[in-house]
Amino acid sequence: MPQPPNLCEGHHVIVPPKGVPVWDVDPYAPEILVNPAPYYTALRGQGAFAYIPACSILTCGGFAVTQEVFSDHSRFVSARGVGLQDFNLGTTWRPPSIILEADPPDHTKTRRVMMRAMSPRAVADLRSGFQDAADGLIDRLLAQGQFDAVSDLAEPFATDVFPRAVGMQHNDPRRLVDYGAMVFNALGPDNAQRRAALAKGPDIVPFITDSCARARLSDGGFGASIYSAADAGDISQAEAGMLVRSLLSAGVDTTVTALGNALWCLARNPAQFDLLRADPTLAKAAFDEVLRFTSPVHSFCRTAAITTQVAGVEIVEGTKILCSLGAANLDPERWHNADQFDITRRPVGHLAFGAGIHVCVGQNVARAELEAVLTALAQQVARIELLNAPVWRPNNAIHALDLMMIRLHRA
Ligand code: OVM
């Protein structure tokens, strides 16, 4: 029997709704986090929802139900936290995000500022710089021989181009990566992953807070754009700092993870990599399929703001619902050959970026980063050789590699 994880401070204890199976599982157990596919299948097999007594939550992973919960921000709110903890109860590890952990009308205002900062136009200006960085990195890695796709490719790329796009004047890749691990692990229960990540707080949080100050951000970046919205009176200076914190929270670990996962998909599916090489314009489609197939953010929670029904199940106010984006993105009822990585499908509607009003506001940036690296691989690399069994790193909200040794062979 799985050991119940310790619940975070502040959690509604609910009773299982009628007709919902009780499932004795710890969705945050490291063995599940590093190999989620069997868990996703079992989750979808439970029906619309399952009740997990260890966490006192409902969980869902079928595409239709997950999409319904995620798209309905008025019934299923974010301001009570998108992890296990109910922000109405207890204290949070940091001041809540004013965009991720917010509902309308507060969210509407901050979202507008972030959309403008990372508009298609703003991101278009970055593409050639991203491509130069990707071309140079892949050329160097081709010469290097064997290397780790995480620490030698994904992390160096994302922690170089993104902080520059933000306008950070004091980049510290290690601390940015570790802060991402804090933010995403904090969404789970008080388990080993969360404790280990949050223990680094005293070293990392002051660096992050300092980095959000206006004086630390150069002109022309996303950070300066956010502060100009404060000058225009759309938000306060303090809110601008909080939105820069959101950039640093959501913009590093996610793209590091997506890059590693992309290499994992292509290394294990050489015929798919050959398709990409034959037509590098498939980079965009390949990225969406990587997202569908690997779901870098594997889950987020919502909280029922009212007592309501979904799929005939009564959900009482205060219920936390753990939405498994990873399970929904592999649902065979939604996707043909769901367990096949196929860059020629058009996985429109995948939930890896979420859905509804909270759908990833930085996705233009993520797409530009991934398209640059996938294009460089398509143009310069003949073959991606996998040299070890990839090692995954358990994280309460992210499905990421820890280590994957590969060798690139020049085209
Ligand atoms: C934020 C934030 C943190 C993590 C993820 C995220 C995926 C946003 O601090 O606003 O979006």
Short mmCIF file of C-alpha atoms and ligand atoms in Angstrom, two decimals:
data_model
loop_
_atom_site.label_atom_id
_atom_site.label_comp_id
_atom_site.label_asym_id
_atom_site.label_seq_id
_atom_site.Cartn_x
_atom_site.Cartn_y
_atom_site.Cartn_z
CA MET A 1 0.00 0.00 0.00
CA PRO A 2 1.40 3.41 -0.86
CA GLN A 3 2.37 5.61 2.04
CA PRO A 4 0.07 8.63 2.15
CA PRO A 5 2.04 11.77 1.39
CA ASN A 6 1.84 14.46 4.00
CA LEU A 7 -0.72 16.98 2.91
CA CYS A 8 0.47 20.55 2.68
CA GLU A 9 -0.71 22.98 5.25
CA GLY A 10 -4.21 24.02 4.22
CA HIS A 11 -6.26 21.38 2.54
CA HIS A 12 -9.99 20.61 2.47
CA VAL A 13 -10.71 17.05 3.47
CA ILE A 14 -13.53 15.87 1.23
CA VAL A 15 -15.59 12.71 1.14
CA PRO A 16 -15.64 10.72 -2.10
CA PRO A 17 -18.63 11.72 -4.25
CA LYS A 18 -21.18 9.00 -5.02
CA GLY A 19 -20.20 6.77 -7.91
CA VAL A 20 -16.53 7.82 -7.88
CA PRO A 21 -14.00 5.05 -7.28
CA VAL A 22 -11.63 5.33 -4.34
CA TRP A 23 -8.11 4.89 -5.65
CA ASP A 24 -5.32 4.00 -3.28
CA VAL A 25 -2.41 5.57 -5.09
CA ASP A 26 0.14 8.32 -4.50
CA PRO A 27 0.28 10.27 -7.77
CA TYR A 28 3.44 11.98 -6.48
CA ALA A 29 5.40 8.79 -5.83
CA PRO A 30 8.80 9.03 -7.57
CA GLU A 31 8.24 5.75 -9.45
CA ILE A 32 5.10 7.22 -11.04
CA LEU A 33 6.67 10.60 -11.76
CA VAL A 34 9.62 9.04 -13.62
CA ASN A 35 7.46 6.57 -15.59
CA PRO A 36 3.96 8.00 -15.78
CA ALA A 37 2.51 6.12 -18.78
CA PRO A 38 1.14 3.09 -16.83
CA TYR A 39 -0.29 5.47 -14.22
CA TYR A 40 -1.98 7.56 -16.95
CA THR A 41 -3.61 4.44 -18.40
CA ALA A 42 -4.83 3.34 -14.97
CA LEU A 43 -6.11 6.86 -14.24
CA ARG A 44 -8.19 7.02 -17.42
CA GLY A 45 -9.50 3.55 -16.61
CA GLN A 46 -11.02 4.81 -13.35
CA GLY A 47 -13.77 6.72 -15.17
CA ALA A 48 -14.35 10.47 -15.24
CA PHE A 49 -12.85 11.02 -11.78
CA ALA A 50 -11.19 9.03 -9.02
CA TYR A 51 -10.97 9.97 -5.35
CA ILE A 52 -7.46 9.68 -3.91
CA PRO A 53 -7.72 9.38 -0.11
CA ALA A 54 -3.98 9.93 0.43
CA CYS A 55 -4.36 13.49 -0.88
CA SER A 56 -8.11 14.00 -0.32
CA ILE A 57 -8.56 15.12 -3.91
CA LEU A 58 -10.40 14.17 -7.06
CA THR A 59 -8.28 13.45 -10.07
CA CYS A 60 -9.05 13.25 -13.79
CA GLY A 61 -7.10 12.28 -16.88
CA GLY A 62 -9.61 11.59 -19.65
CA PHE A 63 -9.31 14.22 -22.36
CA ALA A 64 -12.91 15.44 -22.37
CA VAL A 65 -13.26 15.82 -18.59
CA THR A 66 -9.80 17.36 -18.11
CA GLN A 67 -10.51 19.81 -20.90
CA GLU A 68 -13.88 20.72 -19.34
CA VAL A 69 -12.41 21.38 -15.89
CA PHE A 70 -9.50 23.31 -17.34
CA SER A 71 -11.58 25.48 -19.64
CA ASP A 72 -14.12 26.56 -17.02
CA HIS A 73 -12.39 29.20 -14.90
CA SER A 74 -15.60 30.35 -13.21
CA ARG A 75 -16.38 26.99 -11.61
CA PHE A 76 -12.79 25.76 -11.28
CA VAL A 77 -10.66 28.55 -9.95
CA SER A 78 -6.92 29.19 -9.76
CA ALA A 79 -6.75 31.80 -6.99
CA ARG A 80 -6.98 29.01 -4.39
CA GLY A 81 -3.75 27.60 -5.86
CA VAL A 82 -3.00 25.28 -8.77
CA GLY A 83 -1.24 22.73 -6.58
CA LEU A 84 -2.50 20.57 -3.73
CA GLN A 85 -2.65 23.38 -1.20
CA ASP A 86 -5.84 25.45 -0.84
CA PHE A 87 -4.64 29.05 -0.58
CA ASN A 88 -7.78 29.91 1.38
CA LEU A 89 -6.30 27.85 4.19
CA GLY A 90 -2.81 28.13 5.64
CA THR A 91 0.19 30.08 4.40
CA THR A 92 1.94 29.79 1.03
CA TRP A 93 5.69 29.32 0.47
CA ARG A 94 5.83 32.58 -1.50
CA PRO A 95 3.36 35.39 -2.29
CA PRO A 96 0.96 33.88 -4.86
CA SER A 97 1.52 34.59 -8.54
CA ILE A 98 -0.71 37.44 -9.71
CA ILE A 99 -1.38 35.69 -13.05
CA LEU A 100 -1.15 31.90 -12.55
CA GLU A 101 -2.77 31.88 -9.13
CA ALA A 102 -5.42 34.52 -9.88
CA ASP A 103 -8.94 34.66 -11.30
CA PRO A 104 -10.80 37.36 -13.24
CA PRO A 105 -10.98 40.31 -12.91
CA ASP A 106 -7.48 40.45 -11.33
CA HIS A 107 -6.17 37.93 -13.84
CA THR A 108 -7.59 39.83 -16.82
CA LYS A 109 -5.44 42.87 -16.10
CA THR A 110 -2.16 41.04 -15.53
CA ARG A 111 -2.74 38.66 -18.43
CA ARG A 112 -3.16 41.59 -20.83
CA VAL A 113 0.23 43.00 -19.80
CA MET A 114 1.96 39.65 -20.28
CA MET A 115 0.26 39.07 -23.65
CA ARG A 116 1.57 42.40 -24.89
CA ALA A 117 5.09 41.74 -23.59
CA MET A 118 5.26 38.38 -25.38
CA SER A 119 3.15 39.22 -28.44
CA PRO A 120 3.89 37.56 -31.79
CA ARG A 121 5.50 40.83 -32.88
CA ALA A 122 7.77 41.04 -29.83
CA VAL A 123 8.82 37.42 -30.26
CA ALA A 124 9.38 37.71 -34.03
CA ASP A 125 12.20 40.15 -33.29
CA LEU A 126 13.97 37.46 -31.25
CA ARG A 127 13.85 34.62 -33.75
CA SER A 128 17.08 35.28 -35.62
CA GLY A 129 19.03 35.60 -32.36
CA PHE A 130 17.54 32.33 -31.13
CA GLN A 131 18.46 30.65 -34.42
CA ASP A 132 22.06 31.89 -34.26
CA ALA A 133 22.34 30.60 -30.68
CA ALA A 134 20.87 27.22 -31.64
CA ASP A 135 23.04 26.86 -34.77
CA GLY A 136 26.18 27.64 -32.76
CA LEU A 137 25.31 25.32 -29.90
CA ILE A 138 24.49 22.36 -32.16
CA ASP A 139 27.69 22.95 -34.16
CA ARG A 140 29.75 22.87 -30.94
CA LEU A 141 27.96 19.77 -29.66
CA LEU A 142 28.56 17.99 -32.98
CA ALA A 143 32.28 18.54 -32.40
CA GLN A 144 32.17 17.55 -28.75
CA GLY A 145 31.26 13.87 -29.08
CA GLN A 146 29.12 12.42 -26.33
CA PHE A 147 27.24 14.81 -24.05
CA ASP A 148 24.24 15.10 -21.73
CA ALA A 149 21.14 16.42 -23.51
CA VAL A 150 20.00 18.13 -20.28
CA SER A 151 23.08 19.83 -18.81
CA ASP A 152 24.94 20.37 -22.11
CA LEU A 153 22.08 21.29 -24.46
CA ALA A 154 18.65 22.03 -22.93
CA GLU A 155 19.83 24.01 -19.90
CA PRO A 156 22.58 26.05 -21.59
CA PHE A 157 20.27 27.02 -24.46
CA ALA A 158 17.19 27.98 -22.47
CA THR A 159 19.15 29.70 -19.68
CA ASP A 160 21.01 31.78 -22.25
CA VAL A 161 18.38 32.95 -24.72
CA PHE A 162 15.48 33.42 -22.29
CA PRO A 163 17.21 35.57 -19.65
CA ARG A 164 18.55 37.72 -22.50
CA ALA A 165 15.02 38.09 -23.91
CA VAL A 166 13.80 39.11 -20.45
CA GLY A 167 16.66 41.62 -20.21
CA MET A 168 18.28 40.10 -17.11
CA GLN A 169 21.57 41.80 -16.36
CA HIS A 170 22.84 39.22 -13.87
CA ASN A 171 22.13 35.81 -15.32
CA ASP A 172 22.66 32.80 -13.07
CA PRO A 173 21.61 29.65 -14.95
CA ARG A 174 21.96 27.33 -11.96
CA ARG A 175 19.73 29.46 -9.75
CA LEU A 176 17.14 29.92 -12.51
CA VAL A 177 16.88 26.16 -13.02
CA ASP A 178 16.68 25.54 -9.29
CA TYR A 179 13.98 28.19 -8.88
CA GLY A 180 11.90 26.45 -11.53
CA ALA A 181 12.29 23.22 -9.58
CA MET A 182 11.06 25.02 -6.46
CA VAL A 183 8.02 26.54 -8.17
CA PHE A 184 6.84 23.30 -9.75
CA ASN A 185 7.69 20.95 -6.87
CA ALA A 186 5.87 23.31 -4.52
CA LEU A 187 2.61 22.34 -6.29
CA GLY A 188 2.76 18.84 -4.79
CA PRO A 189 2.44 17.46 -1.27
CA ASP A 190 5.07 17.90 1.42
CA ASN A 191 7.16 15.03 0.03
CA ALA A 192 10.89 14.50 -0.51
CA GLN A 193 10.92 16.29 -3.89
CA ARG A 194 9.21 19.38 -2.46
CA ARG A 195 11.37 19.54 0.64
CA ALA A 196 14.63 19.15 -1.28
CA ALA A 197 13.65 21.87 -3.75
CA LEU A 198 12.34 24.36 -1.17
CA ALA A 199 15.42 23.85 1.02
CA LYS A 200 17.37 25.84 -1.59
CA GLY A 201 15.10 28.85 -1.04
CA PRO A 202 17.41 30.91 1.17
CA ASP A 203 20.03 30.89 -1.60
CA ILE A 204 17.68 31.34 -4.54
CA VAL A 205 14.70 33.48 -3.54
CA PRO A 206 16.75 36.65 -2.80
CA PHE A 207 18.44 36.30 -6.21
CA ILE A 208 15.07 35.99 -7.93
CA THR A 209 13.56 38.92 -6.01
CA ASP A 210 16.56 41.13 -6.86
CA SER A 211 16.38 40.08 -10.51
CA CYS A 212 12.80 41.37 -10.77
CA ALA A 213 13.76 44.95 -9.87
CA ARG A 214 13.46 47.49 -12.63
CA ALA A 215 17.09 48.56 -12.27
CA ARG A 216 18.21 45.01 -13.03
CA LEU A 217 16.40 44.85 -16.39
CA SER A 218 17.80 46.26 -19.61
CA ASP A 219 15.77 48.19 -22.17
CA GLY A 220 14.02 46.28 -24.90
CA GLY A 221 13.36 43.06 -23.00
CA PHE A 222 10.14 41.49 -21.74
CA GLY A 223 10.92 42.85 -18.27
CA ALA A 224 11.19 46.44 -19.49
CA SER A 225 7.98 45.97 -21.45
CA ILE A 226 6.19 44.91 -18.27
CA TYR A 227 7.54 47.93 -16.38
CA SER A 228 6.38 50.22 -19.20
CA ALA A 229 2.85 48.95 -18.53
CA ALA A 230 3.34 50.19 -14.96
CA ASP A 231 4.45 53.59 -16.29
CA ALA A 232 1.27 53.67 -18.38
CA GLY A 233 -0.77 53.06 -15.23
CA ASP A 234 -2.07 49.62 -16.25
CA ILE A 235 -0.46 47.93 -13.23
CA SER A 236 1.55 49.10 -10.22
CA GLN A 237 5.36 48.99 -10.01
CA ALA A 238 5.04 46.20 -7.46
CA GLU A 239 2.79 44.23 -9.80
CA ALA A 240 5.35 44.68 -12.57
CA GLY A 241 7.97 43.09 -10.33
CA MET A 242 5.60 40.21 -9.61
CA LEU A 243 5.02 39.65 -13.33
CA VAL A 244 8.76 39.56 -13.97
CA ARG A 245 8.87 36.92 -11.23
CA SER A 246 6.27 34.98 -13.24
CA LEU A 247 8.54 35.10 -16.30
CA LEU A 248 11.40 33.66 -14.26
CA SER A 249 9.10 31.07 -12.64
CA ALA A 250 7.44 29.74 -15.77
CA GLY A 251 9.94 30.48 -18.52
CA VAL A 252 12.98 28.36 -17.71
CA ASP A 253 12.17 24.89 -16.35
CA THR A 254 9.36 24.46 -18.88
CA THR A 255 11.52 25.10 -21.94
CA VAL A 256 14.52 23.22 -20.52
CA THR A 257 12.14 20.28 -20.07
CA ALA A 258 10.61 20.62 -23.52
CA LEU A 259 14.05 20.69 -25.15
CA GLY A 260 15.20 17.58 -23.30
CA ASN A 261 11.94 15.81 -24.06
CA ALA A 262 12.24 16.75 -27.74
CA LEU A 263 15.69 15.16 -27.90
CA TRP A 264 14.29 12.08 -26.15
CA CYS A 265 11.47 11.75 -28.69
CA LEU A 266 13.74 12.21 -31.71
CA ALA A 267 16.55 9.97 -30.41
CA ARG A 268 14.10 7.12 -29.86
CA ASN A 269 12.20 7.65 -33.13
CA PRO A 270 14.85 7.97 -35.87
CA ALA A 271 12.28 7.64 -38.67
CA GLN A 272 10.51 10.69 -37.26
CA PHE A 273 13.82 12.57 -37.10
CA ASP A 274 14.40 11.65 -40.76
CA LEU A 275 11.04 13.24 -41.63
CA LEU A 276 12.11 16.41 -39.84
CA ARG A 277 15.48 16.41 -41.64
CA ALA A 278 13.75 16.02 -44.99
CA ASP A 279 11.48 18.97 -44.20
CA PRO A 280 12.77 21.31 -41.46
CA THR A 281 9.55 23.30 -41.68
CA LEU A 282 8.05 20.39 -39.69
CA ALA A 283 9.81 21.85 -36.63
CA LYS A 284 6.64 23.57 -35.46
CA ALA A 285 4.53 20.42 -35.86
CA ALA A 286 7.26 18.34 -34.21
CA PHE A 287 7.26 20.64 -31.18
CA ASP A 288 3.51 20.31 -30.67
CA GLU A 289 3.81 16.55 -30.92
CA VAL A 290 6.64 16.56 -28.35
CA LEU A 291 4.32 18.52 -26.06
CA ARG A 292 1.39 16.18 -26.61
CA PHE A 293 3.55 13.08 -26.25
CA THR A 294 5.56 14.12 -23.16
CA SER A 295 3.50 16.86 -21.40
CA PRO A 296 6.37 18.82 -19.79
CA VAL A 297 3.90 20.17 -17.22
CA HIS A 298 2.22 16.89 -16.31
CA SER A 299 -0.48 18.27 -14.02
CA PHE A 300 -2.08 21.31 -12.46
CA CYS A 301 -4.89 21.48 -9.92
CA ARG A 302 -8.03 23.56 -9.88
CA THR A 303 -10.41 24.18 -6.95
CA ALA A 304 -14.21 23.97 -7.21
CA ALA A 305 -15.52 27.43 -6.29
CA ILE A 306 -19.11 26.16 -6.13
CA THR A 307 -20.80 22.80 -5.76
CA THR A 308 -21.31 21.61 -9.33
CA GLN A 309 -21.45 18.58 -11.59
CA VAL A 310 -19.08 17.27 -14.23
CA ALA A 311 -19.81 14.07 -16.18
CA GLY A 312 -22.66 13.37 -13.77
CA VAL A 313 -20.39 13.55 -10.70
CA GLU A 314 -21.23 15.96 -7.91
CA ILE A 315 -18.20 18.02 -6.92
CA VAL A 316 -18.57 19.95 -3.68
CA GLU A 317 -17.22 23.46 -3.17
CA GLY A 318 -13.61 23.41 -1.99
CA THR A 319 -12.71 20.18 -3.78
CA LYS A 320 -9.24 20.11 -5.27
CA ILE A 321 -9.09 18.45 -8.68
CA LEU A 322 -5.73 17.19 -9.89
CA CYS A 323 -5.94 17.45 -13.68
CA SER A 324 -3.50 15.12 -15.41
CA LEU A 325 -2.59 16.91 -18.62
CA GLY A 326 -0.21 14.05 -19.41
CA ALA A 327 -3.01 11.47 -19.25
CA ALA A 328 -5.37 13.61 -21.35
CA ASN A 329 -2.71 14.12 -24.00
CA LEU A 330 -2.35 10.32 -24.36
CA ASP A 331 -6.06 9.49 -24.24
CA PRO A 332 -6.79 6.97 -27.05
CA GLU A 333 -10.39 8.21 -27.16
CA ARG A 334 -9.09 11.57 -28.30
CA TRP A 335 -5.93 10.69 -30.26
CA HIS A 336 -5.48 8.11 -33.00
CA ASN A 337 -2.48 5.89 -32.11
CA ALA A 338 -2.12 7.99 -28.98
CA ASP A 339 1.01 6.17 -27.81
CA GLN A 340 2.87 6.81 -31.09
CA PHE A 341 5.16 9.83 -31.52
CA ASP A 342 4.16 11.12 -34.96
CA ILE A 343 5.27 14.58 -36.09
CA THR A 344 2.94 14.48 -39.09
CA ARG A 345 -0.19 14.52 -36.96
CA ARG A 346 -1.63 17.91 -36.13
CA PRO A 347 -2.17 17.59 -32.37
CA VAL A 348 -4.44 20.62 -32.25
CA GLY A 349 -6.10 20.98 -28.88
CA HIS A 350 -3.47 19.17 -26.82
CA LEU A 351 -3.50 20.35 -23.22
CA ALA A 352 0.25 20.71 -22.64
CA PHE A 353 -0.13 24.52 -22.68
CA GLY A 354 -3.38 24.27 -20.72
CA ALA A 355 -6.70 25.57 -22.06
CA GLY A 356 -9.02 28.51 -21.51
CA ILE A 357 -8.07 31.89 -20.07
CA HIS A 358 -4.88 30.57 -18.44
CA VAL A 359 -3.50 28.93 -21.59
CA CYS A 360 0.28 29.48 -21.68
CA VAL A 361 0.90 33.18 -22.24
CA GLY A 362 4.57 32.54 -23.05
CA GLN A 363 3.96 29.95 -25.73
CA ASN A 364 5.18 32.24 -28.52
CA VAL A 365 8.55 32.37 -26.77
CA ALA A 366 8.62 28.63 -26.11
CA ARG A 367 7.76 27.94 -29.75
CA ALA A 368 10.50 30.25 -30.98
CA GLU A 369 13.07 28.54 -28.74
CA LEU A 370 12.07 25.02 -29.68
CA GLU A 371 11.70 25.78 -33.38
CA ALA A 372 15.23 27.24 -33.41
CA VAL A 373 16.77 24.13 -31.85
CA LEU A 374 14.70 21.68 -33.90
CA THR A 375 15.61 23.56 -37.09
CA ALA A 376 19.31 23.49 -36.21
CA LEU A 377 19.10 19.75 -35.55
CA ALA A 378 17.23 19.15 -38.81
CA GLN A 379 19.80 21.11 -40.81
CA GLN A 380 23.06 19.97 -39.21
CA VAL A 381 22.49 16.50 -37.77
CA ALA A 382 22.16 13.18 -39.60
CA ARG A 383 21.53 10.99 -36.57
CA ILE A 384 20.97 11.28 -32.81
CA GLU A 385 22.63 8.35 -31.07
CA LEU A 386 21.27 7.40 -27.65
CA LEU A 387 24.13 6.25 -25.40
CA ASN A 388 22.40 5.30 -22.14
CA ALA A 389 19.01 4.52 -20.71
CA PRO A 390 17.58 8.03 -20.13
CA VAL A 391 17.16 8.95 -16.48
CA TRP A 392 14.08 10.96 -15.46
CA ARG A 393 14.00 13.43 -12.58
CA PRO A 394 10.93 13.21 -10.33
CA ASN A 395 9.14 16.56 -9.99
CA ASN A 396 5.65 17.13 -8.56
CA ALA A 397 4.46 19.03 -11.65
CA ILE A 398 7.10 18.61 -14.38
CA HIS A 399 7.97 15.54 -16.43
CA ALA A 400 11.65 16.12 -17.17
CA LEU A 401 14.81 14.22 -17.90
CA ASP A 402 17.63 14.24 -15.39
CA LEU A 403 20.31 12.80 -17.69
CA MET A 404 20.41 11.49 -21.24
CA MET A 405 23.78 10.84 -22.85
CA ILE A 406 23.70 11.24 -26.63
CA ARG A 407 26.02 11.77 -29.58
CA LEU A 408 25.11 13.87 -32.62
CA HIS A 409 26.38 12.77 -36.05
CA ARG A 410 26.99 15.51 -38.60
CA ALA A 411 24.87 15.57 -41.76
C1 OVM B 1 3.96 32.14 -12.10
C2 OVM B 1 4.03 30.79 -12.73
C3 OVM B 1 4.75 29.81 -12.12
C4 OVM B 1 4.81 28.53 -12.68
C5 OVM B 1 4.16 28.26 -13.85
C6 OVM B 1 3.45 29.23 -14.44
C7 OVM B 1 3.00 27.72 -16.23
C8 OVM B 1 3.37 30.51 -13.89
O1 OVM B 1 4.69 32.38 -11.12
O2 OVM B 1 3.21 32.98 -12.54
O3 OVM B 1 2.81 28.96 -15.62
#
